PDB file of C-alpha atoms and ligand atoms in Angstrom:
ATOM      1  CA  MET A   1       0.092  -0.092   0.048  1.00 62.00           C
ATOM      2  CA  PRO A   2       1.702   3.469  -0.557  1.00 70.00           C
ATOM      3  CA  PHE A   3       2.340   5.765   1.665  1.00 75.00           C
ATOM      4  CA  GLN A   4       0.182   8.005   3.132  1.00 77.00           C
ATOM      5  CA  MET A   5       0.530  10.884   5.102  1.00 85.00           C
ATOM      6  CA  ARG A   6      -0.791  11.547   8.497  1.00 88.00           C
ATOM      7  CA  LYS A   7      -3.863  13.847   8.083  1.00 95.00           C
ATOM      8  CA  GLN A   8      -3.726  16.827  10.394  1.00 97.00           C
ATOM      9  CA  LYS A   9      -6.132  19.081  12.444  1.00 98.00           C
ATOM     10  CA  PRO A  10      -5.622  22.473  14.161  1.00 98.00           C
ATOM     11  CA  VAL A  11      -6.785  21.888  17.253  1.00 98.00           C
ATOM     12  CA  LYS A  12      -9.141  24.823  17.533  1.00 98.00           C
ATOM     13  CA  ASP A  13     -11.615  22.313  15.539  1.00 98.00           C
ATOM     14  CA  SER A  14     -12.330  20.387  18.313  1.00 98.00           C
ATOM     15  CA  PHE A  15     -13.416  23.587  20.448  1.00 98.00           C
ATOM     16  CA  VAL A  16     -16.332  22.856  22.254  1.00 98.00           C
ATOM     17  CA  ILE A  17     -18.234  25.200  25.104  1.00 98.00           C
ATOM     18  CA  MET A  18     -20.979  23.511  26.984  1.00 98.00           C
ATOM     19  CA  THR A  19     -23.766  25.502  29.103  1.00 98.00           C
ATOM     20  CA  GLU A  20     -26.113  23.940  31.806  1.00 98.00           C
ATOM     21  CA  LEU A  21     -27.838  25.459  34.625  1.00 98.00           C
ATOM     22  CA  VAL A  22     -28.524  23.296  37.667  1.00 98.00           C
ATOM     23  CA  LEU A  23     -31.315  22.363  38.594  1.00 98.00           C
ATOM     24  CA  PRO A  24     -32.850  20.544  42.016  1.00 98.00           C
ATOM     25  CA  ASN A  25     -32.504  17.423  40.352  1.00 97.00           C
ATOM     26  CA  ASP A  26     -28.818  18.173  39.693  1.00 97.00           C
ATOM     27  CA  THR A  27     -27.611  18.854  43.812  1.00 98.00           C
ATOM     28  CA  ASN A  28     -27.198  17.262  46.582  1.00 97.00           C
ATOM     29  CA  THR A  29     -28.987  18.141  50.245  1.00 96.00           C
ATOM     30  CA  LEU A  30     -27.275  21.331  50.827  1.00 97.00           C
ATOM     31  CA  ASN A  31     -28.231  21.898  47.459  1.00 97.00           C
ATOM     32  CA  ASN A  32     -25.141  21.999  45.728  1.00 98.00           C
ATOM     33  CA  LEU A  33     -24.885  20.624  42.638  1.00 98.00           C
ATOM     34  CA  MET A  34     -22.772  17.075  42.902  1.00 97.00           C
ATOM     35  CA  GLY A  35     -19.249  16.050  42.265  1.00 96.00           C
ATOM     36  CA  GLY A  36     -20.299  12.604  40.234  1.00 96.00           C
ATOM     37  CA  ARG A  37     -22.953  15.258  37.753  1.00 97.00           C
ATOM     38  CA  MET A  38     -20.179  17.607  37.308  1.00 97.00           C
ATOM     39  CA  MET A  39     -18.060  15.085  36.052  1.00 97.00           C
ATOM     40  CA  HIS A  40     -20.684  13.675  33.730  1.00 97.00           C
ATOM     41  CA  LEU A  41     -21.012  17.129  31.927  1.00 98.00           C
ATOM     42  CA  MET A  42     -17.127  16.926  31.888  1.00 98.00           C
ATOM     43  CA  ASP A  43     -17.426  14.642  30.162  1.00 98.00           C
ATOM     44  CA  ILE A  44     -19.679  14.534  28.011  1.00 98.00           C
ATOM     45  CA  ALA A  45     -18.311  17.791  26.853  1.00 98.00           C
ATOM     46  CA  ALA A  46     -14.840  16.328  26.340  1.00 98.00           C
ATOM     47  CA  ALA A  47     -16.168  13.205  24.111  1.00 98.00           C
ATOM     48  CA  ILE A  48     -17.586  15.650  21.520  1.00 98.00           C
ATOM     49  CA  SER A  49     -14.760  17.879  21.201  1.00 98.00           C
ATOM     50  CA  ALA A  50     -12.723  13.983  20.941  1.00 98.00           C
ATOM     51  CA  GLN A  51     -15.257  13.155  18.442  1.00 98.00           C
ATOM     52  CA  LYS A  52     -15.142  16.728  16.839  1.00 98.00           C
ATOM     53  CA  HIS A  53     -11.201  15.846  16.414  1.00 98.00           C
ATOM     54  CA  SER A  54     -11.304  12.284  15.194  1.00 98.00           C
ATOM     55  CA  ASN A  55     -14.857  12.381  13.849  1.00 98.00           C
ATOM     56  CA  ARG A  56     -14.902   8.534  14.643  1.00 98.00           C
ATOM     57  CA  ILE A  57     -17.115   7.094  17.892  1.00 98.00           C
ATOM     58  CA  VAL A  58     -14.553   7.627  21.410  1.00 98.00           C
ATOM     59  CA  VAL A  59     -14.726   5.844  24.823  1.00 98.00           C
ATOM     60  CA  THR A  60     -13.614   7.366  27.487  1.00 98.00           C
ATOM     61  CA  ALA A  61      -9.729   5.576  28.433  1.00 98.00           C
ATOM     62  CA  SER A  62      -9.636   7.683  31.647  1.00 97.00           C
ATOM     63  CA  VAL A  63     -10.088  11.044  33.437  1.00 97.00           C
ATOM     64  CA  ASP A  64      -6.816  12.139  35.588  1.00 95.00           C
ATOM     65  CA  ASN A  65      -7.780  14.295  38.559  1.00 90.00           C
ATOM     66  CA  VAL A  66     -10.123  16.869  39.337  1.00 91.00           C
ATOM     67  CA  SER A  67     -10.569  18.414  42.558  1.00 87.00           C
ATOM     68  CA  PHE A  68     -13.599  20.247  43.720  1.00 88.00           C
ATOM     69  CA  ARG A  69     -12.438  23.232  45.388  1.00 85.00           C
ATOM     70  CA  ASP A  70     -15.206  24.999  45.041  1.00 92.00           C
ATOM     71  CA  SER A  71     -19.412  24.197  45.426  1.00 95.00           C
ATOM     72  CA  ILE A  72     -21.761  25.476  43.067  1.00 97.00           C
ATOM     73  CA  ALA A  73     -25.093  26.147  43.788  1.00 97.00           C
ATOM     74  CA  LEU A  74     -28.868  25.174  42.267  1.00 98.00           C
ATOM     75  CA  GLY A  75     -28.853  27.607  40.088  1.00 98.00           C
ATOM     76  CA  SER A  76     -26.505  28.666  38.952  1.00 98.00           C
ATOM     77  CA  VAL A  77     -25.054  27.872  35.380  1.00 98.00           C
ATOM     78  CA  VAL A  78     -22.569  25.734  34.728  1.00 98.00           C
ATOM     79  CA  THR A  79     -20.127  26.767  30.939  1.00 98.00           C
ATOM     80  CA  LEU A  80     -17.543  23.845  30.092  1.00 98.00           C
ATOM     81  CA  GLN A  81     -14.698  24.857  27.981  1.00 98.00           C
ATOM     82  CA  ALA A  82     -12.995  21.741  26.514  1.00 98.00           C
ATOM     83  CA  GLN A  83     -10.597  21.580  23.277  1.00 98.00           C
ATOM     84  CA  VAL A  84      -7.954  18.425  22.332  1.00 98.00           C
ATOM     85  CA  THR A  85      -4.769  19.115  23.206  1.00 98.00           C
ATOM     86  CA  ARG A  86      -2.478  16.417  21.672  1.00 98.00           C
ATOM     87  CA  SER A  87      -3.305  13.310  19.349  1.00 98.00           C
ATOM     88  CA  PHE A  88      -1.438  10.233  19.647  1.00 98.00           C
ATOM     89  CA  ASN A  89      -2.428   6.957  17.858  1.00 98.00           C
ATOM     90  CA  SER A  90      -5.748   6.241  18.657  1.00 98.00           C
ATOM     91  CA  SER A  91      -5.956   8.491  21.915  1.00 98.00           C
ATOM     92  CA  MET A  92      -6.394  11.884  22.211  1.00 98.00           C
ATOM     93  CA  GLU A  93      -5.958  14.124  25.498  1.00 98.00           C
ATOM     94  CA  VAL A  94      -8.974  16.558  25.810  1.00 98.00           C
ATOM     95  CA  HIS A  95      -8.610  19.376  28.632  1.00 98.00           C
ATOM     96  CA  ILE A  96     -11.388  20.977  29.867  1.00 97.00           C
ATOM     97  CA  ASP A  97     -12.227  24.065  32.043  1.00 96.00           C
ATOM     98  CA  VAL A  98     -15.503  24.263  34.253  1.00 97.00           C
ATOM     99  CA  TRP A  99     -16.897  28.316  35.467  1.00 97.00           C
ATOM    100  CA  ALA A 100     -19.588  28.599  37.325  1.00 98.00           C
ATOM    101  CA  GLU A 101     -21.479  31.783  37.038  1.00 98.00           C
ATOM    102  CA  ASP A 102     -24.331  33.263  39.457  1.00 97.00           C
ATOM    103  CA  ILE A 103     -26.317  35.413  36.662  1.00 96.00           C
ATOM    104  CA  PRO A 104     -27.857  37.724  39.351  1.00 95.00           C
ATOM    105  CA  SER A 105     -25.319  39.007  41.458  1.00 96.00           C
ATOM    106  CA  GLY A 106     -23.101  39.197  37.885  1.00 96.00           C
ATOM    107  CA  THR A 107     -20.364  36.513  39.390  1.00 96.00           C
ATOM    108  CA  LYS A 108     -18.330  34.345  37.892  1.00 97.00           C
ATOM    109  CA  MET A 109     -15.575  31.784  38.952  1.00 96.00           C
ATOM    110  CA  LYS A 110     -13.859  29.359  37.355  1.00 96.00           C
ATOM    111  CA  THR A 111     -14.448  26.100  39.193  1.00 96.00           C
ATOM    112  CA  ASN A 112     -12.748  23.134  37.418  1.00 95.00           C
ATOM    113  CA  GLU A 113     -10.248  22.002  35.868  1.00 95.00           C
ATOM    114  CA  ALA A 114      -8.751  18.351  34.260  1.00 96.00           C
ATOM    115  CA  PHE A 115      -7.588  16.039  31.277  1.00 97.00           C
ATOM    116  CA  PHE A 116      -9.616  13.246  29.822  1.00 98.00           C
ATOM    117  CA  THR A 117      -8.232  10.851  27.716  1.00 98.00           C
ATOM    118  CA  PHE A 118     -10.453   9.488  24.613  1.00 98.00           C
ATOM    119  CA  VAL A 119      -9.642   6.546  22.382  1.00 98.00           C
ATOM    120  CA  ALA A 120     -11.243   6.891  18.822  1.00 98.00           C
ATOM    121  CA  VAL A 121     -12.893   2.926  18.287  1.00 98.00           C
ATOM    122  CA  ASP A 122     -14.342   1.566  14.666  1.00 97.00           C
ATOM    123  CA  GLN A 123     -17.574  -0.030  14.669  1.00 96.00           C
ATOM    124  CA  THR A 124     -16.521  -3.092  16.681  1.00 97.00           C
ATOM    125  CA  GLY A 125     -15.020  -0.922  19.384  1.00 97.00           C
ATOM    126  CA  ARG A 126     -11.208  -1.565  18.179  1.00 98.00           C
ATOM    127  CA  PRO A 127      -8.915   1.849  18.425  1.00 98.00           C
ATOM    128  CA  ILE A 128      -8.198   3.401  15.185  1.00 98.00           C
ATOM    129  CA  ASP A 129      -5.876   5.866  14.198  1.00 97.00           C
ATOM    130  CA  VAL A 130      -6.911   9.849  14.639  1.00 98.00           C
ATOM    131  CA  PRO A 131      -5.029  13.127  12.696  1.00 98.00           C
ATOM    132  CA  GLU A 132      -2.229  14.700  14.324  1.00 98.00           C
ATOM    133  CA  ALA A 133      -3.214  17.779  16.516  1.00 98.00           C
ATOM    134  CA  VAL A 134      -1.447  20.680  15.427  1.00 98.00           C
ATOM    135  CA  ALA A 135      -1.368  23.728  18.092  1.00 98.00           C
ATOM    136  CA  GLU A 136      -1.628  27.048  16.562  1.00 98.00           C
ATOM    137  CA  THR A 137      -1.217  29.657  20.047  1.00 98.00           C
ATOM    138  CA  GLU A 138       0.889  30.067  22.511  1.00 98.00           C
ATOM    139  CA  GLU A 139      -1.152  28.322  25.062  1.00 97.00           C
ATOM    140  CA  GLU A 140      -2.301  25.748  22.701  1.00 98.00           C
ATOM    141  CA  ILE A 141       1.375  25.027  22.807  1.00 98.00           C
ATOM    142  CA  ARG A 142       2.376  24.961  25.973  1.00 97.00           C
ATOM    143  CA  LEU A 143      -1.066  22.386  26.922  1.00 97.00           C
ATOM    144  CA  TYR A 144       0.353  20.228  23.781  1.00 97.00           C
ATOM    145  CA  ASP A 145       3.956  20.065  24.840  1.00 95.00           C
ATOM    146  CA  GLY A 146       2.559  19.143  28.697  1.00 95.00           C
ATOM    147  CA  ALA A 147       0.498  16.427  26.970  1.00 96.00           C
ATOM    148  CA  LEU A 148       3.202  13.313  26.305  1.00 96.00           C
ATOM    149  CA  ARG A 149       4.541  13.925  30.421  1.00 94.00           C
ATOM    150  CA  ARG A 150       0.686  13.520  31.418  1.00 95.00           C
ATOM    151  CA  ARG A 151       0.489  10.904  28.900  1.00 96.00           C
ATOM    152  CA  GLN A 152       3.286   8.949  30.373  1.00 95.00           C
ATOM    153  CA  LEU A 153       1.861   9.811  33.999  1.00 94.00           C
ATOM    154  CA  ARG A 154      -1.560   8.162  33.848  1.00 95.00           C
ATOM    155  CA  LEU A 155      -0.057   5.345  31.887  1.00 96.00           C
ATOM    156  CA  VAL A 156       2.381   4.328  34.430  1.00 94.00           C
ATOM    157  CA  LEU A 157      -0.584   5.151  37.138  1.00 93.00           C
ATOM    158  CA  GLY A 158      -2.665   2.745  34.999  1.00 93.00           C
ATOM    159  CA  GLY A 159      -0.238   0.176  34.448  1.00 94.00           C
ATOM    160  CA  ARG A 160       0.177   0.311  30.733  1.00 94.00           C
ATOM    161  CA  MET A 161       3.980   1.705  31.115  1.00 94.00           C
ATOM    162  CA  LYS A 162       7.249   0.660  32.910  1.00 92.00           C
ATOM    163  CA  PRO A 163       8.182   3.498  35.020  1.00 90.00           C
ATOM    164  CA  HIS A 164      12.186   3.163  33.466  1.00 89.00           C
ATOM    165  CA  GLU A 165      10.054   3.486  29.542  1.00 91.00           C
ATOM    166  CA  ALA A 166       8.294   7.220  31.306  1.00 91.00           C
ATOM    167  CA  THR A 167      11.546   8.964  29.877  1.00 90.00           C
ATOM    168  CA  GLU A 168      10.227  12.414  29.591  1.00 85.00           C
ATOM    169  CA  LEU A 169       8.187  12.107  32.974  1.00 84.00           C
ATOM    170  CA  LYS A 170      11.718  11.084  34.379  1.00 81.00           C
ATOM    171  CA  ALA A 171      13.419  14.299  32.826  1.00 78.00           C
ATOM    172  CA  LEU A 172      10.826  16.601  35.250  1.00 75.00           C
ATOM    173  CA  PHE A 173      12.759  14.878  38.263  1.00 77.00           C
ATOM    174  CA  ASP A 174      16.279  15.069  37.055  1.00 73.00           C
ATOM    175  CA  LEU A 175      17.050  18.003  38.435  1.00 57.00           C
ATOM    176  CA  GLU A 176      20.766  18.200  38.521  1.00 56.00           C
TER     177      GLU A 176
HETATM  178  C1  ACO B 201     -16.889   1.928  33.760  1.00 82.90           C
HETATM  179  C2  ACO B 201     -17.010   3.101  32.746  1.00 82.90           C
HETATM  180  O1  ACO B 201     -17.103   3.916  33.138  1.00 82.90           O
HETATM  181  S1  ACO B 201     -16.256   2.551  30.970  1.00 82.90           S
HETATM  182  C3  ACO B 201     -16.345   4.398  30.274  1.00 82.90           C
HETATM  183  C4  ACO B 201     -16.541   4.394  28.960  1.00 82.90           C
HETATM  184  N1  ACO B 201     -15.180   3.984  28.775  1.00 82.90           N
HETATM  185  C5  ACO B 201     -15.248   2.651  27.790  1.00 82.90           C
HETATM  186  O2  ACO B 201     -16.419   1.890  28.198  1.00 82.90           O
HETATM  187  C6  ACO B 201     -13.861   1.950  27.862  1.00 82.90           C
HETATM  188  C7  ACO B 201     -13.531   0.775  27.802  1.00 82.90           C
HETATM  189  N2  ACO B 201     -12.031   0.403  27.633  1.00 82.90           N
HETATM  190  C8  ACO B 201     -11.992   0.366  26.042  1.00 82.90           C
HETATM  191  O3  ACO B 201     -12.564  -0.038  25.151  1.00 82.90           O
HETATM  192  C9  ACO B 201     -10.400  -0.341  25.844  1.00 82.90           C
HETATM  193  O4  ACO B 201      -9.606  -0.801  27.244  1.00 82.90           O
HETATM  194  C10 ACO B 201      -9.787   0.711  24.966  1.00 82.90           C
HETATM  195  C11 ACO B 201     -10.108   1.561  23.623  1.00 82.90           C
HETATM  196  C12 ACO B 201      -9.809   2.486  25.424  1.00 82.90           C
HETATM  197  C13 ACO B 201      -8.366   0.922  24.868  1.00 82.90           C
HETATM  198  O5  ACO B 201      -8.416  -0.604  24.076  1.00 82.90           O
HETATM  199  P1  ACO B 201      -6.918  -1.963  24.074  1.00 82.90           P
HETATM  200  O6  ACO B 201      -7.360  -2.518  23.460  1.00 82.90           O
HETATM  201  O7  ACO B 201      -6.230  -1.389  25.428  1.00 82.90           O
HETATM  202  O8  ACO B 201      -6.130  -0.917  23.106  1.00 82.90           O
HETATM  203  P2  ACO B 201      -4.486  -0.610  23.418  1.00 82.90           P
HETATM  204  O9  ACO B 201      -3.985  -0.789  24.050  1.00 82.90           O
HETATM  205  O10 ACO B 201      -3.962  -0.151  21.820  1.00 82.90           O
HETATM  206  O11 ACO B 201      -4.710   0.939  23.351  1.00 82.90           O
HETATM  207  C14 ACO B 201      -5.256   1.669  22.473  1.00 82.90           C
HETATM  208  C15 ACO B 201      -5.232   3.275  23.297  1.00 82.90           C
HETATM  209  O12 ACO B 201      -5.227   3.301  24.203  1.00 82.90           O
HETATM  210  C16 ACO B 201      -4.440   3.856  25.171  1.00 82.90           C
HETATM  211  N3  ACO B 201      -5.170   4.182  26.515  1.00 82.90           N
HETATM  212  C17 ACO B 201      -5.238   2.633  27.274  1.00 82.90           C
HETATM  213  N4  ACO B 201      -5.795   2.244  28.438  1.00 82.90           N
HETATM  214  C18 ACO B 201      -5.268   4.291  28.361  1.00 82.90           C
HETATM  215  C19 ACO B 201      -5.175   4.558  29.982  1.00 82.90           C
HETATM  216  N5  ACO B 201      -5.963   4.450  31.103  1.00 82.90           N
HETATM  217  N6  ACO B 201      -5.193   5.589  29.995  1.00 82.90           N
HETATM  218  C20 ACO B 201      -4.703   6.623  29.305  1.00 82.90           C
HETATM  219  N7  ACO B 201      -4.555   6.295  27.557  1.00 82.90           N
HETATM  220  C21 ACO B 201      -5.166   4.876  27.404  1.00 82.90           C
HETATM  221  C22 ACO B 201      -3.257   3.758  24.894  1.00 82.90           C
HETATM  222  O13 ACO B 201      -2.464   4.307  24.966  1.00 82.90           O
HETATM  223  C23 ACO B 201      -3.634   3.583  23.590  1.00 82.90           C
HETATM  224  O14 ACO B 201      -3.465   5.025  22.928  1.00 82.90           O
HETATM  225  P3  ACO B 201      -2.629   5.461  21.718  1.00 82.90           P
HETATM  226  O15 ACO B 201      -3.007   4.103  20.537  1.00 82.90           O
HETATM  227  O16 ACO B 201      -2.626   6.678  21.282  1.00 82.90           O
HETATM  228  O17 ACO B 201      -1.096   4.655  21.797  1.00 82.90           O
END
């Protein structure tokens, strides 16, 4: 078969913005958004972003640390922004930022940030290669550059890579 160049796509083409209103059914007994509901919204926004990059069915392979620093009250408007940072073979890392807004008081704060990894699969669920991701802005390049280290860390933690193989990650700790 003739050699085929891997398709390239700008990461900005995968940008997704999703807005939700926190309703009573989304909250705990303190009338704050439940963490699991937040993760559900993050998973959806990030999956759409990975689908836009790959034009494929995608499955969530892993979720990096998600911290819940500030609670989000009933009636708040939650805005999620997701974008692919980098693709590897079949997998894509997606960065997601979450803001909560209280419209009556006019306050808006960033509440969460996380990295999700999705794998593009064919109709039988087998991983399939995705386009290369092209970072253009300073921030996109910063996220792209860190993605290899984060991939190695999650693969080591997931038991899919031996620590001594994680060369970029190790370099972070070689401080001499
Ligand atoms: C219970 C729940 O919530 S499930 C949520 C929904 N998610 C799912 O159902 C996914 C279930 N898992 C799967 O289908 C499979 O494990 C897959 C598709 C993710 C991986 O399939 P495998 O047969 O292990 O594929 P393989 O070892 O070839 O890896 C494929 C890619 O997945 C990546 N990958 C696999 N596991 C992980 C992980 N834990 N974290 C990050 N990346 C991962 C690999 O690094 C590889 O990336 P690359 O192609 O870019 O190099």
